């Protein structure tokens, strides 16, 4: 089953949001069109408790975008973003949601960040996405959303590790850092994943 996974199309990642991805809002009309080409549409949602450990504001003397070691792994100090039940955590107002069958929330553990929609960054806690997709007989997964080299990338990498086929739709995502996205694409392809454009997807 051909499945579209929309990663974190949330207000805080859009222009004007607290962790804005350049031109992030440009992907919404593309994603809306894409949904019609898929049998199954799923979304993920960054859903942090207030005071999350990934926020620079949770660590005295730490600056936004600084990197620290947190619970044994590297952690970027992010601006506060996608706090549960805030406007910033909501999906972009123009995103069509009628075809989205399920939403998987991530980053809910106070002490561990979660880039992937499958697991937290230490792979201690599953969101249940893998089991859901296998129950649905979904094998061929396509990824879009924000941000390209972070949450979209880590979700696609985990998909491959879980035994799925993984394809990133490049024009339906945007990166915080273009150079890092270049490296991410090379890693994905090295693991057998693909990077395509939306125009190549057939109905």
Coordinates of C-alpha atoms in Angstrom, one line a residue:
X1 CA 0.0 0.0 0.0
X2 CA 1.4 3.4 -1.1
X3 CA 1.5 5.6 2.0
X4 CA 2.1 9.3 2.6
X5 CA 3.6 10.4 5.9
X6 CA 3.3 14.2 6.5
X7 CA 5.9 15.1 9.1
X8 CA 5.2 17.9 11.5
X9 CA 3.4 20.5 9.3
X10 CA 3.0 22.7 12.3
X11 CA 2.8 26.5 12.9
X12 CA 6.0 26.8 14.9
X13 CA 8.0 25.4 11.9
X14 CA 6.4 27.9 9.4
X15 CA 7.5 31.5 8.7
X16 CA 6.8 33.5 11.8
X17 CA 7.0 30.5 14.0
X18 CA 9.4 30.0 16.9
X19 CA 11.5 27.5 15.0
X20 CA 10.8 28.7 11.4
X21 CA 12.0 26.7 8.5
X22 CA 12.7 29.0 5.5
X23 CA 9.8 28.9 3.1
X24 CA 8.2 26.1 5.1
X25 CA 4.7 27.2 4.2
X26 CA 5.4 26.7 0.4
X27 CA 4.9 22.9 0.9
X28 CA 1.3 23.0 2.1
X29 CA -0.4 23.3 -1.3
X30 CA 1.9 20.6 -2.7
X31 CA 1.1 18.2 0.2
X32 CA -2.6 18.9 -0.3
X33 CA -2.4 17.8 -3.9
X34 CA -0.2 14.8 -3.0
X35 CA -2.7 13.3 -0.6
X36 CA -5.0 12.5 -3.5
X37 CA -2.4 10.1 -5.0
X38 CA -2.1 7.9 -1.9
X39 CA -4.0 5.0 -0.4
X40 CA -3.1 5.9 3.1
X41 CA -2.2 9.3 4.6
X42 CA -0.6 9.6 8.1
X43 CA 0.8 12.7 9.9
X44 CA 3.1 13.2 12.8
X45 CA 3.0 16.0 15.3
X46 CA 5.8 17.4 17.5
X47 CA 4.1 17.5 20.9
X48 CA 6.4 18.7 23.7
X49 CA 5.5 19.2 27.3
X50 CA 6.4 22.7 28.7
X51 CA 9.9 22.9 29.9
X52 CA 11.1 20.1 27.5
X53 CA 14.8 19.2 27.9
X54 CA 15.5 20.1 24.2
X55 CA 14.6 23.7 24.9
X56 CA 17.5 26.1 25.5
X57 CA 15.3 27.9 28.0
X58 CA 15.3 24.7 30.1
X59 CA 19.1 24.9 30.7
X60 CA 20.6 27.9 32.5
X61 CA 23.3 29.6 30.5
X62 CA 22.7 27.7 27.3
X63 CA 22.0 29.4 24.0
X64 CA 19.6 28.5 21.2
X65 CA 21.2 26.1 18.6
X66 CA 24.1 25.3 20.9
X67 CA 24.8 21.6 21.2
X68 CA 25.2 19.8 24.5
X69 CA 25.3 16.2 25.7
X70 CA 21.9 15.2 27.2
X71 CA 21.4 11.7 28.7
X72 CA 24.3 10.3 26.8
X73 CA 23.4 11.7 23.3
X74 CA 24.1 14.9 21.4
X75 CA 21.3 17.4 21.7
X76 CA 20.7 20.7 19.9
X77 CA 19.3 23.4 22.2
X78 CA 16.1 24.5 20.3
X79 CA 13.9 27.5 20.8
X80 CA 10.7 26.6 22.6
X81 CA 8.4 25.0 20.0
X82 CA 5.4 22.8 19.5
X83 CA 4.4 22.9 23.2
X84 CA 1.3 20.8 23.8
X85 CA -2.0 22.6 23.3
X86 CA -0.5 25.8 21.9
X87 CA -1.2 27.4 18.6
X88 CA 2.4 26.8 17.6
X89 CA 1.8 23.0 17.9
X90 CA -1.3 23.1 15.6
X91 CA -1.1 22.1 11.9
X92 CA -0.9 24.9 9.4
X93 CA -4.4 26.3 8.8
X94 CA -4.4 25.5 5.1
X95 CA -3.4 21.8 5.4
X96 CA -6.2 19.6 4.3
X97 CA -6.8 17.0 7.0
X98 CA -9.8 15.0 5.7
X99 CA -7.6 12.1 4.3
X100 CA -5.3 11.9 7.3
X101 CA -6.3 8.6 9.0
X102 CA -4.1 8.8 12.1
X103 CA -1.8 11.3 13.8
X104 CA 1.3 10.1 15.7
X105 CA 2.6 12.5 18.4
X106 CA 6.3 12.6 19.2
X107 CA 8.6 14.3 21.6
X108 CA 6.2 13.7 24.5
X109 CA 8.8 12.5 27.0
X110 CA 10.2 15.4 29.0
X111 CA 13.8 14.4 29.0
X112 CA 14.3 13.0 25.4
X113 CA 13.8 14.6 22.1
X114 CA 12.2 12.8 19.2
X115 CA 13.1 13.7 15.6
X116 CA 11.7 10.5 14.1
X117 CA 8.0 9.7 14.0
X118 CA 8.8 6.1 14.9
X119 CA 11.0 6.5 18.0
X120 CA 12.5 9.0 20.4
X121 CA 16.2 9.8 19.8
X122 CA 17.4 7.0 22.1
X123 CA 15.0 4.4 20.7
X124 CA 13.6 3.8 24.2
X125 CA 10.0 4.5 23.3
X126 CA 8.0 3.7 20.2
X127 CA 5.2 5.9 19.0
X128 CA 3.4 2.8 17.6
X129 CA 3.7 4.0 14.0
X130 CA 5.6 0.9 12.8
X131 CA 3.0 -1.5 14.1
X132 CA 0.2 0.6 12.8
X133 CA 1.7 0.6 9.3
X134 CA 2.4 -3.1 9.3
X135 CA -1.2 -3.8 10.4
X136 CA -2.3 -1.7 7.4
X137 CA 0.0 -3.7 5.1
X138 CA 1.8 -0.4 4.2
X139 CA 5.2 -1.2 2.6
X140 CA 6.0 1.7 0.3
X141 CA 6.3 5.0 2.4
X142 CA 6.7 8.5 1.0
X143 CA 7.7 11.4 3.3
X144 CA 7.1 15.1 3.2
X145 CA 6.9 17.9 5.8
X146 CA 9.4 19.7 8.1
X147 CA 12.2 19.9 8.5
X148 CA 13.9 18.0 5.7
X149 CA 17.2 17.2 7.2
X150 CA 15.9 16.6 10.7
X151 CA 12.5 15.1 11.4
X152 CA 11.7 14.0 7.8
X153 CA 15.2 12.5 7.4
X154 CA 15.2 10.6 10.8
X155 CA 11.7 9.3 10.1
X156 CA 12.7 8.0 6.7
X157 CA 15.9 6.4 8.1
X158 CA 13.9 4.6 10.9
X159 CA 11.4 3.4 8.2
X160 CA 14.2 1.6 6.4
X161 CA 15.4 0.1 9.6
X162 CA 11.9 -1.1 10.3
X163 CA 11.8 -2.9 6.9
X164 CA 9.8 -0.3 4.8
X165 CA 10.7 1.3 1.5
X166 CA 11.4 5.0 2.1
X167 CA 11.2 7.9 -0.4
X168 CA 11.5 11.6 0.4
X169 CA 9.5 13.9 -1.8
X170 CA 12.0 16.8 -2.1
X171 CA 9.7 19.6 -3.3
X172 CA 7.2 18.8 -0.5
X173 CA 9.8 19.4 2.2
X174 CA 12.1 22.3 3.2
X175 CA 15.4 22.3 5.2
X176 CA 16.7 24.4 8.0
X177 CA 20.2 23.9 6.6
X178 CA 20.6 23.1 2.9
X179 CA 24.1 21.6 3.3
X180 CA 22.9 19.3 6.1
X181 CA 20.0 18.2 3.8
X182 CA 22.6 17.3 1.1
X183 CA 24.4 15.0 3.6
X184 CA 21.0 13.5 4.8
X185 CA 20.0 12.7 1.2
X186 CA 23.3 10.9 0.6
X187 CA 22.8 8.9 3.8
X188 CA 19.3 7.9 2.8
X189 CA 20.3 6.8 -0.6
X190 CA 23.2 4.8 0.8
X191 CA 20.7 2.8 2.9
X192 CA 18.5 2.1 -0.1
X193 CA 16.1 5.0 0.2
X194 CA 15.1 7.4 -2.6
X195 CA 14.6 11.1 -3.2
X196 CA 12.1 12.2 -5.9
X197 CA 9.9 15.1 -6.8
X198 CA 6.1 15.1 -6.6
X199 CA 5.6 15.3 -10.3
X200 CA 7.0 11.7 -10.7
X201 CA 4.3 10.2 -8.5
X202 CA 1.4 8.6 -10.4
X203 CA -2.1 8.6 -9.2

